[in-house]
Coordinates of N, CA and C in Angstrom, one line a residue:
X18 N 61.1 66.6 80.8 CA 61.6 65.2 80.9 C 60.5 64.2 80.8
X19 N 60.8 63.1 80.3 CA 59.7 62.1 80.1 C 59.5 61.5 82.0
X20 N 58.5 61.3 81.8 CA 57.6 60.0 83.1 C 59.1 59.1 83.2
X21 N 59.5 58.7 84.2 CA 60.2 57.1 84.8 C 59.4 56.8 85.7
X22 N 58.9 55.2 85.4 CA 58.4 54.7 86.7 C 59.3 53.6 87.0
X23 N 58.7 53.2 88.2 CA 59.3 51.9 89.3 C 58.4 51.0 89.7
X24 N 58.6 49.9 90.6 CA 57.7 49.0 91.1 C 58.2 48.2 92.3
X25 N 57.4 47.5 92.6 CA 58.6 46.4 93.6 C 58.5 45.3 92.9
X26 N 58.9 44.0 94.0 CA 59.7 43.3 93.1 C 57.9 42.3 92.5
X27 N 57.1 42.3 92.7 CA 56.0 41.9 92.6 C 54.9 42.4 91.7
X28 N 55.1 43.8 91.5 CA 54.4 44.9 90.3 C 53.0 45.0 91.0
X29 N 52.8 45.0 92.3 CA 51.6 45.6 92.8 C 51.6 46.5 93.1
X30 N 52.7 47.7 93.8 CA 52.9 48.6 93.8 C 53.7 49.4 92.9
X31 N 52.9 50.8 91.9 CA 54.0 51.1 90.7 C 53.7 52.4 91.3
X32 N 54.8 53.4 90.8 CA 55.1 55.0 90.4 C 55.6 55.4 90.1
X33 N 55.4 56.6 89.7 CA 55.9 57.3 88.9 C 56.7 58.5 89.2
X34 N 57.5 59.1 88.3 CA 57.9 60.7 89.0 C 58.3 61.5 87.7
X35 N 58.0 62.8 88.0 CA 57.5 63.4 86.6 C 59.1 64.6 86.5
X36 N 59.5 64.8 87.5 CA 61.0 65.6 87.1 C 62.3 64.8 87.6
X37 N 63.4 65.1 87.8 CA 64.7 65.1 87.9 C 64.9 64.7 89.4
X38 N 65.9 64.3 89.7 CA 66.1 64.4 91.1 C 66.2 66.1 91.7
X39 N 65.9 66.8 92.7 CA 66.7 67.2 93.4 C 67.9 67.7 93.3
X40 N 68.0 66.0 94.4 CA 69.7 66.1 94.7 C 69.7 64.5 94.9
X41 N 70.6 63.9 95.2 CA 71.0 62.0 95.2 C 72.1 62.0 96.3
X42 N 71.3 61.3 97.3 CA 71.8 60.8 98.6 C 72.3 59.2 98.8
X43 N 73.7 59.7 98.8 CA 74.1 58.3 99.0 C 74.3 57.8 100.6
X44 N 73.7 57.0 101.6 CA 73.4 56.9 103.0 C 74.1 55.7 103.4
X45 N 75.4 56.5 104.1 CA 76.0 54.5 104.5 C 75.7 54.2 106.5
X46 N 74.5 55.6 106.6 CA 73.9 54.6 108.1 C 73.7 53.2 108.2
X47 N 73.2 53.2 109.2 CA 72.8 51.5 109.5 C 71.5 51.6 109.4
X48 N 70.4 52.3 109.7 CA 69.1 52.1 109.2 C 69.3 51.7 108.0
X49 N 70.0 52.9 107.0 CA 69.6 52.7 105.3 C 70.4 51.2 105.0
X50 N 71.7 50.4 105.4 CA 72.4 49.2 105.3 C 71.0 48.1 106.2
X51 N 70.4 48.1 107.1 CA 69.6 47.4 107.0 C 68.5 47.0 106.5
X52 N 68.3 48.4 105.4 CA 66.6 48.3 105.2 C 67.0 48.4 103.6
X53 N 68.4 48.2 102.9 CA 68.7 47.6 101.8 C 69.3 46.1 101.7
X54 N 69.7 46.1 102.9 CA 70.6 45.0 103.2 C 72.0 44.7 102.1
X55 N 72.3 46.4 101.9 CA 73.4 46.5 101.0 C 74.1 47.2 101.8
X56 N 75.6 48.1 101.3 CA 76.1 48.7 101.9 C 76.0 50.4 102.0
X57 N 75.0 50.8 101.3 CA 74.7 51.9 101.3 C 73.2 52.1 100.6
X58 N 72.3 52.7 101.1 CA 71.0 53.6 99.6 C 71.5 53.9 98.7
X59 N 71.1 54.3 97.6 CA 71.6 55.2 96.6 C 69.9 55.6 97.2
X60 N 69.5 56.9 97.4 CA 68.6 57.8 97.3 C 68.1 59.2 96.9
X61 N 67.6 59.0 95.2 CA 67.6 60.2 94.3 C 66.2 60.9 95.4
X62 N 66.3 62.3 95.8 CA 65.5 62.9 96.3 C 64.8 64.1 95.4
X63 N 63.2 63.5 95.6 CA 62.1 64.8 94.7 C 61.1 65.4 95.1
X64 N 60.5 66.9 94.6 CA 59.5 67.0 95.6 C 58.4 66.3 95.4
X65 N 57.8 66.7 96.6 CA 56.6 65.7 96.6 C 55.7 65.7 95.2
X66 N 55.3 67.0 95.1 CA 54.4 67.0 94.0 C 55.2 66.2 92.1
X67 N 56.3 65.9 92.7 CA 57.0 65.0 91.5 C 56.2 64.0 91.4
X68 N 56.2 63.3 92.6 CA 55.9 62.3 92.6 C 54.6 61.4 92.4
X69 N 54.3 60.1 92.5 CA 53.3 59.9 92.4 C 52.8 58.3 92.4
X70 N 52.1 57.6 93.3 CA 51.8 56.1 93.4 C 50.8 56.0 92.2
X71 N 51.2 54.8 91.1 CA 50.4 54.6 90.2 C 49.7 53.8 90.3
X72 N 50.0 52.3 91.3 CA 49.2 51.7 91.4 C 49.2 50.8 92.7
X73 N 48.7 50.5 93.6 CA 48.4 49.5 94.3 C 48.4 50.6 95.8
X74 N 48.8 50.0 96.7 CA 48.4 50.9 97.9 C 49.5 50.4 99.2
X75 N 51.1 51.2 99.0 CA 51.8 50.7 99.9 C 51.3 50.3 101.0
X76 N 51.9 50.0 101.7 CA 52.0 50.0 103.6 C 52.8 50.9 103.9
X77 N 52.5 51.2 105.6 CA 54.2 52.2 105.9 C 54.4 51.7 107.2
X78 N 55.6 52.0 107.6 CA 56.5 51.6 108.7 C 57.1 52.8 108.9
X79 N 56.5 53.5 110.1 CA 56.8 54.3 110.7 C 58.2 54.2 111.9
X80 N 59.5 54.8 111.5 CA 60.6 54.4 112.0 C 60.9 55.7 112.7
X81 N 61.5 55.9 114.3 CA 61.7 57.0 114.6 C 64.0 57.2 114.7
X82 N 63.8 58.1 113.8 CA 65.7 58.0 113.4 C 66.4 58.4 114.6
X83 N 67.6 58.2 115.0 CA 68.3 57.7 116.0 C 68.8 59.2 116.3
X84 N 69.1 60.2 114.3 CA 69.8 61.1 114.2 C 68.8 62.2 115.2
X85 N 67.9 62.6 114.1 CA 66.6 63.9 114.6 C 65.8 63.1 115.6
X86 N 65.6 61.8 115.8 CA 64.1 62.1 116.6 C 62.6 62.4 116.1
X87 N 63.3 62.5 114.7 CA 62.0 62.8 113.6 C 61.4 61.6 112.9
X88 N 60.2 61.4 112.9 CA 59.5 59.9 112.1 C 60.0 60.3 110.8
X89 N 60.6 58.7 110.0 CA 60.8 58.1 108.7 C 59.6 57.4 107.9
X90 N 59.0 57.9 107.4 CA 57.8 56.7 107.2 C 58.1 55.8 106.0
X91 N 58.7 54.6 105.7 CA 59.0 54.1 105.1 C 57.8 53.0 103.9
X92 N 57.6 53.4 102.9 CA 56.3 53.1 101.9 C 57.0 51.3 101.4
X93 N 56.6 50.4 101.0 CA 56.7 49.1 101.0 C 55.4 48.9 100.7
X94 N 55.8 47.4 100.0 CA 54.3 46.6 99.4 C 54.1 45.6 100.6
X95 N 53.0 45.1 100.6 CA 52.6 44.3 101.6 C 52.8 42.8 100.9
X96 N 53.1 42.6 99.6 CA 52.9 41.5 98.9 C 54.7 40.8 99.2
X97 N 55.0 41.7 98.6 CA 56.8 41.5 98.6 C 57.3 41.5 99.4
X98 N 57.3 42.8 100.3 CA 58.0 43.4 100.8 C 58.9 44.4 100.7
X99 N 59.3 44.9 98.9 CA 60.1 45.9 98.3 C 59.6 47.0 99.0
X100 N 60.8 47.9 99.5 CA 60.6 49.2 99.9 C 60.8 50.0 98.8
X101 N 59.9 51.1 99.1 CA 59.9 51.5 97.7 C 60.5 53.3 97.9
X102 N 60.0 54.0 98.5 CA 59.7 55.8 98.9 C 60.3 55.5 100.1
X103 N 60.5 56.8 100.8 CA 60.7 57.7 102.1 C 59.5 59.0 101.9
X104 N 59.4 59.4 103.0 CA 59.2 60.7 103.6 C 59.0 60.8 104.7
X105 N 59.2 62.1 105.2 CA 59.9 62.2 106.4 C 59.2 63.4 106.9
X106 N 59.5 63.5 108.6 CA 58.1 64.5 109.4 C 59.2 65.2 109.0
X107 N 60.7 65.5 109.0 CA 61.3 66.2 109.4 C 61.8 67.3 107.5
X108 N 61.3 66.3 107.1 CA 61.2 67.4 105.6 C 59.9 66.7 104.8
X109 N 59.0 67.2 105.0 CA 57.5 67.2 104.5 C 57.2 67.1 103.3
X110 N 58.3 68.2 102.2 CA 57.9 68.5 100.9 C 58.8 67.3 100.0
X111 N 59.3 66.6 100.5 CA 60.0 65.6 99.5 C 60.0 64.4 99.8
X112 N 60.4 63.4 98.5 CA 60.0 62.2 98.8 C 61.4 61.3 98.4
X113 N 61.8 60.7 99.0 CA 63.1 59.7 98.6 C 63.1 58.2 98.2
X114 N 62.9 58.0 97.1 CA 63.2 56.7 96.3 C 64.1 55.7 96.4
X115 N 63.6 54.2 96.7 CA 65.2 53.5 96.7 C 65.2 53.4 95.3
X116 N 66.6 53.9 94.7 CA 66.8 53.8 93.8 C 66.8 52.4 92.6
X117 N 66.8 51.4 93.2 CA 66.8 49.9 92.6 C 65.6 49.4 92.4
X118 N 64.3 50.5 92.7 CA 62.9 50.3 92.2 C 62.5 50.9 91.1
X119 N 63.6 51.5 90.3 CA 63.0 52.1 89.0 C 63.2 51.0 88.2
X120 N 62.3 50.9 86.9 CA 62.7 50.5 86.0 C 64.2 50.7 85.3
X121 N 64.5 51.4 85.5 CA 65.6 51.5 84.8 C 66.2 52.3 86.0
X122 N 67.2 52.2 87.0 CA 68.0 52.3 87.6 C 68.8 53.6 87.4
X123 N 69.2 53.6 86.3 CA 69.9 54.1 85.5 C 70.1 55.4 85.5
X124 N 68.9 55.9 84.9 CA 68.6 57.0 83.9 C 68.5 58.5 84.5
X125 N 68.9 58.7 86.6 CA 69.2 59.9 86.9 C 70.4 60.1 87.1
X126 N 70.7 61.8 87.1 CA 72.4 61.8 87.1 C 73.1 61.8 88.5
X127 N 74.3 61.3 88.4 CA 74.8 61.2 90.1 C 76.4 61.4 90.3
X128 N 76.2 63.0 89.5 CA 77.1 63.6 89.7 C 77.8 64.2 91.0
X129 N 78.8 64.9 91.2 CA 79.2 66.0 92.5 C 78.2 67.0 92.5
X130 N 77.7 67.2 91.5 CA 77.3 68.8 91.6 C 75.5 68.8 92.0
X131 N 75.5 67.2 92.1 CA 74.0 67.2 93.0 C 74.0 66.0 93.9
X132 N 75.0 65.4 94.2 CA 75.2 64.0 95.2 C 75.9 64.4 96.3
X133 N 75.6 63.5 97.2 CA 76.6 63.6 98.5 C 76.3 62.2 99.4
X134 N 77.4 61.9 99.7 CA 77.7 60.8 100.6 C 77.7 61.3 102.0
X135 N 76.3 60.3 103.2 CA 76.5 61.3 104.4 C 76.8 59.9 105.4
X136 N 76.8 60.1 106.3 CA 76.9 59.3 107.5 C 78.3 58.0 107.2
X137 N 79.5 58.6 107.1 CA 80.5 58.1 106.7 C 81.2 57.3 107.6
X138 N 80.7 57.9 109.0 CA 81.1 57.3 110.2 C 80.6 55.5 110.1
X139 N 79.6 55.7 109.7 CA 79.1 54.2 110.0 C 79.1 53.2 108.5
X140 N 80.1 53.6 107.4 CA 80.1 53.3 106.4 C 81.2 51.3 106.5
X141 N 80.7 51.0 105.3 CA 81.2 49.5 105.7 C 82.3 49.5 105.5
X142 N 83.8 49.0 106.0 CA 85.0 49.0 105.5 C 84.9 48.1 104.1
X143 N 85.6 48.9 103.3 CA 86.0 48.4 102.1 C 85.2 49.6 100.7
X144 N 84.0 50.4 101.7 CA 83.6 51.3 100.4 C 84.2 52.6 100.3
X145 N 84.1 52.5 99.0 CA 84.9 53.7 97.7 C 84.4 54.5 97.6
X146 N 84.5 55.7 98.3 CA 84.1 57.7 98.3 C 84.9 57.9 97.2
X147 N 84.2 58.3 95.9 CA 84.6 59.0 94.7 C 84.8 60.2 95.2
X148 N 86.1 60.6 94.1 CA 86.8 61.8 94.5 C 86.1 63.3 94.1
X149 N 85.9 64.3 95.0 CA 85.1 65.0 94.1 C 83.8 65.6 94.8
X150 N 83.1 64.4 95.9 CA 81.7 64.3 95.9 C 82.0 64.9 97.3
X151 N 80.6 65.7 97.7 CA 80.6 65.9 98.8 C 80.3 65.1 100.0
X152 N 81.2 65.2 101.3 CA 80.9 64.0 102.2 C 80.1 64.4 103.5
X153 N 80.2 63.7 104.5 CA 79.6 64.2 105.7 C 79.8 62.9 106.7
X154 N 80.3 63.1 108.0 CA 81.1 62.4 108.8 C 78.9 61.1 109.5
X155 N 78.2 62.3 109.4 CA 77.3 62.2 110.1 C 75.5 62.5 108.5
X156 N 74.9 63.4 109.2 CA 73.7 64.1 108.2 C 74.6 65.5 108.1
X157 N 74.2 65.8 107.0 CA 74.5 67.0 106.0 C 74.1 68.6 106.8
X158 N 73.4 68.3 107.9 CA 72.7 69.3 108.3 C 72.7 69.4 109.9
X159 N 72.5 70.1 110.3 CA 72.2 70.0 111.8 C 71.0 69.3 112.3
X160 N 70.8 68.7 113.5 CA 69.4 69.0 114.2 C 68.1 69.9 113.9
X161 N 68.6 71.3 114.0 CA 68.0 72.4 113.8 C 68.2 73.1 112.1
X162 N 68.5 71.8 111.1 CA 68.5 72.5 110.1 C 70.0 72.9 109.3
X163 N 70.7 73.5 110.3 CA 71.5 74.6 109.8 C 72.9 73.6 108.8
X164 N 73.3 73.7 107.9 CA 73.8 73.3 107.2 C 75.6 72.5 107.9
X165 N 75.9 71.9 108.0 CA 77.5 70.6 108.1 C 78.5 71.7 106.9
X166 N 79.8 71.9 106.9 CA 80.6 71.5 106.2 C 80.7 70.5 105.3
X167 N 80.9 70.2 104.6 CA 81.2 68.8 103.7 C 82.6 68.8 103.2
X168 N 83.3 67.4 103.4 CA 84.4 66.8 103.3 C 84.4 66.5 101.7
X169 N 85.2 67.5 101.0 CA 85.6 66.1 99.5 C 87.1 65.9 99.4
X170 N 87.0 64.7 99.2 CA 88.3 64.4 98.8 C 89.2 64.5 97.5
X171 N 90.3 64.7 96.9 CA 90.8 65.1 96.0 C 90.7 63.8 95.4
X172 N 91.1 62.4 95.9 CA 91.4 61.3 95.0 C 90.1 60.4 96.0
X173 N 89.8 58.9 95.0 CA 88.6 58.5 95.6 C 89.7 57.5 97.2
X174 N 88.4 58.0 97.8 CA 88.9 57.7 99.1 C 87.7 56.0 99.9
X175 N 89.2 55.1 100.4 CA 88.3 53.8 100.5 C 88.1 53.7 102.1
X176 N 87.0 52.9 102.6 CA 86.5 53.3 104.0 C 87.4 52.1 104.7
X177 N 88.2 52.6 105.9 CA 88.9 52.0 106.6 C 90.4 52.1 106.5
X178 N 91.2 52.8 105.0 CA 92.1 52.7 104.4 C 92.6 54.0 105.0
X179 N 94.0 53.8 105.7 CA 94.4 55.0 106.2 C 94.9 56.3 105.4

């Protein structure tokens, strides 16, 4: 696959990442709605060694999550302010992108068969779960790891809509 890079909204901090997503996390917590100040992340997840700071020298904001108890360290420019990465104590080897920092937005796939919508409980009334995709009331996973059930729905399903 070719290089995609990103930036913020200032172009002091750029990078790069050299494979595919993962997987693509779509997060309708309230951390991720406050720290987009949208209704959800879209967050393509890669391993670390994907990744890569091209230029400038984030800041971090170290956030401890409400879910695990585990530090979020959240990468940002000091100029802007654009948040740019994730990583996390509680998974080491990967790095999570807001997706609206790439150059092109676009260009990873965000299909069912590598996306999931989690923390649905705290989703904003009025958003649209595509049919298909896997869900999660909460995180995808336990405390300790161990993997959630996931909810899909046959037809797309809207938040609040009985």
């Amino acid at each position: 696959m070719n290089m995609e890079n990103g930036s913020c909204l200032c172009g002091a901090i750029g990078y790069a990442v050299t494979k595919s997503p993962m997987r693509v996390t779509f997060c309708h917590c309230r951390f991720c709605q406050r720290g987009t100040g949208g209704a959800y992340l879209v967050e393509p997840i890669f391993e670390k060694g994907a990744f890569a700071v091209t230029a400038g020298t984030p800041r971090t904001y170290d956030h401890r999550s409400e879910g695990s108890g585990k530090i979020i360290h959240v990468h940002f420019c000091e100029t802007c302010g654009t948040k740019l990465f994730m990583t996390f104590e509680r998974f080491p080897d990967i790095v999570g992108v807001f997706a609206g920092t790439f150059d092109n937005p676009n260009w990873f796939e965000r299909s069912p068969a590598i996306s999931k919508h989690i923390f649905l409980d705290m989703a904003q009334t009025g958003t649209v779960i595509p049919a298909g995709f896997n869900t999660f009331r909460e995180h995808a996973t336990t405390k300790d790891g161990a993997p959630i059930e996931p909810i899909a729905y046959e037809c797309h399903h809207v938040i609040g809509e009985t």
